[in-house]
C-alpha cells in the first residue's frame, strides 16, 4: 500500500508541526496577539503520538520528515522526538525549519540526535527591520544561530526569505550576498495569502521572475531547473559561488508533482497547504484506533488530495485565506 492520490502523485515527504506557538510574530504569518487562539496544550500531540503516526506513514512510503511549527525549537526536549523519528524504519532524513532564535543553544543537541539540516527564516539583515517584520529584536542572535548550525555540521543549512514588496524587496541583493559569502543556499519564497494579519495583496508578491532579474543584473545566474517534487527551482551563480532558489508558490505553483503531506500540532493530516479539509488522526490515536484504522484514514485523506493551488479557482478568484501559516507550518 502506498500513499497515492487520485491524480497519480505519491506522497514521500511529511512535514510535522510540533507546535502552533511561536516566539516571533512575523507580520506575513501570525495574527494579531489578541486574535491568537493557541491550540490547548492537551490537544497537542505527544512525542509518542507523533512517532506512532509517523511510523504508520513511513510504512506507507514516507521517507523524509521536516519538523516545523510555529517555532519547533520552543517545544521542550525536541531532540528526543528527533532521535525517535530518525530511528523509524524507512525514514531516511529528518530536517527542520526554524526562526533561529534557539539555534545557537540547541544546534549541537539536535545534530547529535540525528537532525540532518536546518532551514532558517531570515527576511532582513537590518536589525530594526528584522524587528519590525518578526516582532522581535533578534537579528544578531539568529545570525549566531546560523553560524552555530554550520559549526556543528548540520547540512544543508539554508535560509528562507519571504520577499514582500515595500517591506524587504530592496534587500534582495544583500540577502544574496550574505548567503554567497557563506555558501548557504538562499531561497526566496513568494508571499502567500496565508498571513494572519490580512496584509496580503497581489501587488505585495515579489515574483520569482522579478527576483531573478534583480539578482542576475549583479550576479549572472544559470537556471538549473526544479528537480521533481522539489519546492524550489535552483539557479547557479555563473561565477561558481553557489546557488540560490526560488519558491514560486504564487506565480508558478508546483503542485503537479507534489509529494508532501502535513501533520498539524493537534494531529490533523493535511494533504495540501491550501486544502480546507482536515483529517483528524488524533481522535483515532486517542480512542483506541489501531494502526489499520490509521492506515485507512491516511490512505483516504491522501487519495482526496486536491489538485493544487494552480487549479483551485476559488483561491485564484477570491484569494480567501483558508488558514494562517503558523497553524500549518509552511
Ligand atoms: N518558525 C519557523 C520559521 O520561522 O521558519 C517555522 C514555521 S514558518 C510558518 C515556515 C516557513 O513559512 C518560514 O520560512 C516562513 O517564512 C514561511 N511563511 C510564513 N508565512 C508565509 C506566507 N504568508 N507566505 C510565504 N511564506 C510564509
XYZ file of C-alpha atoms and ligand atoms in Angstrom:
357
model
C 0.000 0.000 0.000
C 1.331 3.408 -0.981
C 0.240 6.984 -0.386
C -1.187 7.532 -3.822
C -3.640 10.336 -4.588
C -6.342 10.354 -7.222
C -4.147 12.426 -9.574
C -1.396 9.804 -9.510
C 1.011 11.584 -7.151
C 2.819 9.597 -4.473
C 3.496 11.176 -1.061
C 7.059 10.689 0.155
C 7.610 13.678 2.456
C 5.986 14.600 5.744
C 6.030 18.000 7.445
C 5.287 17.780 11.122
C 4.245 20.889 13.007
C 5.222 20.180 16.601
C 3.591 23.327 17.974
C 1.449 26.155 16.655
C 3.155 28.536 19.108
C 5.918 30.880 18.102
C 8.060 33.374 19.966
C 8.153 35.569 16.853
C 5.177 37.337 15.322
C 6.148 37.647 11.665
C 3.743 40.010 10.013
C 3.237 37.740 6.995
C 2.374 34.779 9.200
C 0.859 35.330 12.647
C -2.435 37.017 13.506
C -2.640 39.950 15.951
C -1.829 38.955 19.530
C -5.420 39.476 20.725
C -6.755 37.256 17.960
C -4.405 34.341 18.505
C -6.133 31.199 19.715
C -3.347 28.805 20.634
C -4.228 25.146 20.483
C -4.843 23.995 24.091
C -1.896 22.023 25.439
C -3.886 18.809 25.943
C -4.811 18.807 22.249
C -1.189 18.889 21.091
C 0.181 15.519 20.041
C 2.689 13.963 22.428
C 6.033 12.799 21.039
C 4.794 9.206 21.305
C 1.693 10.043 19.273
C 3.755 11.825 16.612
C 6.120 8.876 16.477
C 3.267 6.390 16.088
C 1.589 8.332 13.266
C 4.962 8.784 11.538
C 5.629 5.050 11.782
C 2.359 4.308 10.031
C 3.120 6.953 7.389
C 6.631 5.525 6.905
C 5.157 2.063 6.399
C 3.137 3.637 3.565
C 6.144 5.203 1.852
C 7.043 8.434 3.674
C 10.846 8.770 3.530
C 11.652 12.327 4.541
C 10.466 14.325 7.524
C 10.682 18.075 8.105
C 9.934 19.370 11.585
C 8.311 22.774 11.680
C 5.792 24.870 13.637
C 5.034 27.522 14.988
C 8.597 27.518 16.166
C 9.715 23.900 16.623
C 12.612 24.725 18.946
C 10.299 26.106 21.621
C 8.988 22.586 22.137
C 10.871 21.195 25.128
C 13.254 18.279 24.556
C 12.723 18.327 20.801
C 15.907 16.303 20.403
C 14.061 13.298 21.900
C 11.487 13.466 19.143
C 14.192 13.882 16.503
C 16.002 10.811 17.789
C 12.858 8.694 17.737
C 11.858 9.853 14.246
C 15.342 9.098 12.906
C 15.010 5.545 14.243
C 11.809 4.782 12.312
C 12.429 2.203 9.565
C 12.047 3.850 6.176
C 12.733 7.412 7.358
C 15.886 8.496 5.525
C 16.226 12.115 6.648
C 14.866 14.432 9.317
C 15.329 18.185 8.746
C 13.880 21.262 10.405
C 12.667 24.762 9.606
C 13.264 27.289 12.393
C 13.293 31.002 13.094
C 16.802 30.527 14.527
C 16.151 32.045 17.975
C 17.129 28.903 19.931
C 19.556 27.538 17.371
C 22.768 28.730 18.966
C 21.833 26.847 22.149
C 20.249 23.777 20.575
C 22.217 23.120 17.381
C 24.616 20.627 18.991
C 21.877 18.575 20.658
C 19.637 18.347 17.615
C 22.556 17.456 15.375
C 23.625 14.778 17.833
C 20.051 13.439 17.874
C 20.269 12.861 14.126
C 18.853 16.002 12.532
C 20.328 16.394 9.066
C 19.827 20.009 8.032
C 18.133 23.210 9.075
C 16.417 25.960 7.147
C 16.402 29.292 8.954
C 13.975 32.048 8.094
C 15.773 35.342 7.528
C 13.822 38.176 5.987
C 16.117 41.102 6.629
C 19.711 41.863 7.568
C 18.861 45.229 9.113
C 18.232 44.973 12.845
C 15.385 47.475 13.016
C 13.657 45.994 10.016
C 14.155 42.438 11.235
C 12.467 43.506 14.474
C 9.556 45.157 12.734
C 8.988 42.164 10.433
C 9.373 39.441 13.073
C 8.208 41.338 16.139
C 11.450 40.524 17.995
C 14.785 42.323 18.058
C 16.691 39.152 17.284
C 18.877 39.586 14.219
C 22.319 39.103 15.870
C 21.068 36.069 17.769
C 19.572 34.470 14.635
C 22.800 35.095 12.700
C 24.775 33.453 15.515
C 22.368 30.523 15.331
C 23.095 30.090 11.623
C 26.870 30.127 12.292
C 26.421 27.574 15.049
C 24.387 25.304 12.778
C 27.246 25.436 10.268
C 29.837 24.833 13.005
C 28.167 21.711 14.410
C 27.847 20.227 10.931
C 24.147 20.463 10.216
C 23.808 20.136 6.433
C 22.296 21.573 4.443
C 21.946 24.908 6.204
C 19.569 27.014 4.134
C 17.994 30.411 4.508
C 14.388 31.176 3.562
C 13.283 34.741 2.810
C 9.742 35.808 2.089
C 10.076 38.772 -0.253
C 7.343 41.346 0.258
C 7.056 44.495 -1.795
C 7.533 47.607 0.273
C 8.895 45.649 3.242
C 12.182 43.967 2.265
C 12.327 43.782 -1.534
C 15.126 46.359 -1.518
C 17.315 43.899 0.408
C 17.331 41.037 -2.058
C 20.924 41.666 -3.137
C 22.180 41.997 0.460
C 20.495 38.732 1.417
C 22.006 37.014 -1.628
C 25.449 38.349 -0.719
C 25.118 37.145 2.858
C 24.329 33.636 1.603
C 27.008 33.621 -1.118
C 29.711 34.558 1.361
C 28.833 31.536 3.483
C 27.960 29.212 0.605
C 24.497 28.828 2.088
C 21.560 28.197 -0.214
C 19.151 31.123 -0.012
C 15.612 30.583 -1.211
C 13.135 33.362 -1.826
C 9.512 32.407 -1.167
C 6.702 34.255 -2.874
C 4.334 35.793 -0.332
C 1.271 33.539 0.046
C -2.213 34.577 1.223
C -1.861 32.558 4.434
C -0.960 35.515 6.642
C -2.705 36.163 9.925
C -2.963 39.956 9.711
C -4.619 40.029 6.328
C -1.946 42.267 4.779
C -1.574 40.018 1.741
C -2.401 41.555 -1.630
C -1.313 40.542 -5.104
C 0.822 43.668 -5.534
C 2.917 42.762 -2.465
C 4.013 39.484 -4.068
C 7.529 39.835 -5.457
C 7.597 37.207 -8.170
C 10.441 34.806 -8.762
C 10.903 36.365 -12.185
C 11.470 39.805 -10.668
C 13.958 38.403 -8.176
C 15.939 36.680 -10.909
C 16.041 39.877 -12.956
C 17.285 41.850 -9.972
C 19.912 39.338 -8.863
C 21.217 38.432 -12.292
C 21.858 42.112 -13.103
C 24.623 41.950 -10.483
C 25.395 38.243 -10.265
C 24.694 36.375 -13.516
C 22.761 33.173 -12.968
C 22.303 29.931 -14.846
C 18.962 28.113 -14.465
C 19.239 24.573 -13.138
C 15.502 23.850 -13.159
C 13.364 22.334 -10.451
C 14.037 18.729 -9.508
C 10.930 16.563 -9.457
C 8.745 17.162 -6.369
C 11.046 19.884 -5.014
C 9.527 23.198 -3.967
C 12.284 25.396 -5.325
C 13.828 25.953 -8.693
C 17.591 26.308 -8.499
C 19.773 28.993 -10.083
C 23.568 28.698 -10.119
C 25.798 31.753 -9.886
C 27.878 31.893 -13.052
C 30.996 32.770 -11.032
C 30.761 29.407 -9.271
C 29.878 30.907 -5.869
C 26.967 28.663 -5.044
C 23.283 28.655 -5.870
C 20.018 30.317 -4.953
C 16.460 29.018 -5.040
C 13.012 30.347 -5.803
C 9.783 29.041 -4.354
C 7.217 30.348 -6.798
C 4.098 29.182 -4.975
C 2.059 32.043 -6.434
C 3.392 32.808 -9.919
C 4.244 29.252 -10.920
C 2.822 26.675 -8.483
C 4.464 23.265 -8.431
C 1.541 21.098 -7.392
C 1.563 18.611 -10.258
C 4.350 16.542 -8.696
C 3.767 17.477 -5.042
C 4.798 14.624 -2.758
C 4.137 16.289 0.608
C 1.638 15.735 3.392
C 1.417 17.686 6.635
C 0.610 16.792 10.210
C -0.611 19.677 12.360
C 0.392 20.028 16.004
C -3.046 18.778 17.071
C -2.901 15.697 14.903
C -4.717 16.617 11.734
C -3.461 15.342 8.441
C -3.426 17.882 5.661
C -2.633 16.763 2.162
C -2.206 20.281 0.738
C -1.216 23.670 2.159
C -4.320 25.184 0.621
C -6.712 22.350 1.444
C -9.753 23.122 3.566
C -10.299 19.544 4.741
C -8.622 18.180 7.858
C -8.404 14.507 8.744
C -8.314 14.049 12.486
C -5.767 11.358 13.316
C -5.515 12.371 16.978
C -9.075 11.241 17.551
C -8.171 7.783 16.264
C -4.924 7.618 18.225
C -6.624 8.624 21.488
C -9.724 6.493 21.086
C -8.340 3.042 20.554
C -7.779 3.251 16.809
C -5.494 0.515 15.519
C -2.670 1.058 13.053
C -5.000 -0.422 10.434
C -7.575 2.268 11.272
C -4.871 4.913 10.927
C -3.749 3.429 7.615
C -7.297 3.513 6.248
C -7.808 7.131 7.333
C -4.454 8.241 5.927
C -4.913 6.485 2.588
C -8.361 8.072 2.217
C -7.074 11.549 3.090
C -4.180 11.334 0.661
C -6.402 9.941 -2.100
C -8.547 13.083 -1.816
C -5.560 15.441 -2.034
C -6.638 18.495 -4.060
C -5.098 19.020 -7.462
C -3.260 22.073 -6.156
C -3.423 25.816 -5.785
C -2.934 26.360 -9.504
C -6.182 24.511 -10.078
C -8.176 25.936 -7.160
C -10.244 28.548 -8.878
C -11.812 29.698 -5.592
C -8.351 30.783 -4.428
C -7.431 32.352 -7.754
C -10.704 34.286 -7.874
C -11.190 35.434 -4.317
C -7.884 34.738 -2.561
C -9.727 33.663 0.538
C -7.310 32.560 3.205
C -8.001 29.012 4.354
C -5.795 29.333 7.452
C -2.759 31.080 8.855
C 0.695 29.738 8.197
C 1.604 29.275 11.876
C -1.226 26.760 12.170
C 0.215 24.506 9.475
C 3.939 25.036 9.496
C 4.705 26.167 5.945
N 9.009 29.220 12.878
C 9.691 28.592 11.796
C 10.264 29.631 10.851
O 10.133 30.825 11.130
O 10.872 29.233 9.856
C 8.888 27.531 11.043
C 7.469 27.840 10.697
S 7.229 29.030 9.419
C 5.452 29.031 9.306
C 7.741 28.145 7.975
C 8.066 28.992 6.774
O 6.892 29.572 6.280
C 9.045 30.112 7.037
O 10.119 30.055 6.131
C 8.215 31.349 6.796
O 8.981 32.400 6.338
C 7.211 30.861 5.777
N 5.983 31.663 5.719
C 5.196 32.044 6.737
N 4.140 32.764 6.297
C 4.276 32.848 4.950
C 3.493 33.456 3.920
N 2.377 34.117 4.182
N 3.939 33.331 2.648
C 5.074 32.646 2.361
N 5.833 32.028 3.284
C 5.445 32.145 4.573
